[in-house]
XYZ file of C-alpha atoms in Angstrom:
128
model
C -16.092 -9.786 -0.450
C -17.800 -13.100 0.150
C -20.655 -14.037 -2.175
C -22.564 -17.287 -2.671
C -21.344 -19.173 -5.732
C -23.053 -22.489 -6.461
C -24.349 -22.465 -2.887
C -20.931 -21.976 -1.262
C -19.505 -18.794 0.295
C -16.789 -17.676 -2.126
C -14.242 -14.841 -2.063
C -14.439 -12.475 -5.013
C -12.544 -9.227 -5.525
C -14.047 -5.954 -6.684
C -11.903 -3.949 -9.119
C -11.592 -0.171 -9.045
C -14.097 -0.041 -11.913
C -16.637 -1.981 -9.808
C -16.228 -5.247 -11.710
C -16.301 -8.499 -9.745
C -13.469 -10.985 -10.241
C -13.197 -14.544 -9.043
C -9.966 -15.909 -7.582
C -9.274 -19.082 -9.597
C -6.520 -20.356 -7.265
C -9.151 -20.760 -4.527
C -11.796 -22.571 -6.587
C -11.107 -25.989 -5.071
C -10.831 -24.639 -1.527
C -14.417 -23.711 -0.634
C -16.256 -22.448 1.365
C -14.343 -19.268 2.234
C -14.538 -16.994 5.265
C -12.721 -14.128 6.961
C -10.883 -12.587 3.978
C -8.151 -10.017 4.673
C -6.000 -8.107 2.130
C -2.557 -6.560 2.500
C -1.857 -2.869 1.643
C -1.942 -3.161 -2.130
C -3.863 -6.414 -2.358
C -0.823 -8.520 -3.182
C -1.694 -10.985 -0.418
C -5.144 -12.340 0.358
C -5.480 -14.270 3.611
C -8.620 -16.292 4.329
C -9.999 -19.441 5.863
C -10.908 -22.256 3.485
C -12.240 -25.728 3.892
C -10.709 -28.770 2.309
C -11.656 -31.621 4.556
C -11.047 -29.348 7.562
C -10.762 -25.601 8.101
C -7.420 -24.157 7.039
C -5.916 -20.667 7.021
C -4.233 -19.847 3.695
C -2.504 -16.883 2.092
C -2.609 -16.309 -1.650
C 0.237 -14.325 -3.211
C -1.595 -12.688 -6.124
C 1.654 -11.547 -7.715
C 2.835 -15.091 -8.464
C -0.373 -17.099 -7.875
C 1.155 -19.176 -5.076
C -1.100 -20.462 -2.302
C 0.508 -20.794 1.151
C -1.414 -23.098 3.536
C -0.833 -22.363 7.220
C -1.421 -25.687 9.022
C -1.996 -25.390 12.755
C -0.537 -28.099 14.987
C -2.470 -29.724 17.771
C -5.900 -29.890 16.147
C -6.605 -26.163 16.450
C -9.225 -24.794 14.063
C -8.987 -21.277 12.591
C -12.080 -19.146 13.252
C -11.127 -15.641 12.046
C -7.996 -13.916 10.842
C -6.553 -10.502 10.146
C -3.511 -9.879 7.970
C -1.169 -7.002 8.846
C -1.113 -4.344 6.092
C 2.474 -5.260 5.136
C 1.701 -9.029 5.384
C 4.476 -9.600 7.930
C 2.109 -10.892 10.651
C -1.230 -12.658 10.879
C -3.574 -12.516 13.854
C -5.510 -15.751 14.007
C -8.407 -16.594 16.284
C -8.406 -20.349 16.904
C -10.559 -22.873 18.703
C -8.600 -25.369 20.763
C -10.430 -27.969 22.873
C -13.450 -25.702 23.292
C -11.378 -22.611 24.155
C -10.936 -19.634 21.830
C -7.740 -17.634 21.750
C -5.791 -15.346 19.423
C -2.384 -16.307 18.085
C 0.014 -14.015 16.257
C 1.999 -15.657 13.444
C 5.218 -14.157 12.084
C 5.133 -14.419 8.270
C 8.395 -12.563 7.620
C 10.217 -15.785 6.621
C 7.366 -16.871 4.328
C 6.318 -13.676 2.492
C 7.945 -10.559 1.082
C 6.441 -7.431 2.633
C 3.645 -5.706 0.709
C 4.816 -2.121 0.897
C 2.531 0.893 1.102
C 1.774 2.772 -2.111
C 4.785 4.684 -3.370
C 7.323 2.114 -2.214
C 9.197 -0.222 -4.544
C 7.076 -3.402 -4.699
C 4.724 -3.672 -7.684
C 1.400 -5.503 -7.311
C -1.102 -6.185 -10.081
C -4.183 -3.970 -9.786
C -7.439 -5.739 -8.919
C -8.832 -5.141 -12.395
C -6.035 -7.292 -13.893
C -6.985 -10.439 -11.974
C -7.898 -13.293 -14.272
């Protein structure tokens, strides 16, 4: 969910027990918009701002932040991460025109498998 934190829209995660957790890896990349989680919450995709708007994916399992720079001056508007994190639908603005692009993330990320499959992801309540 997005909540105001020090006057800036900030992504926070709600644990199964209802507790609210910040995402420290994103602290310097505010404001946030358009968050999208994979099946088990291993990957969090969102749009941040650091000088300009940028789509990023956070791998919560290892804490790594993957920026997704867009060539040609396109600005990300909204995004949606596939449940297994293999693809990302990205609405962009390019020279006054809006369009949707589909990015293949299979070379960048391991798939986040549905519950019951072999990949282990930390539960939301264990986020620090």
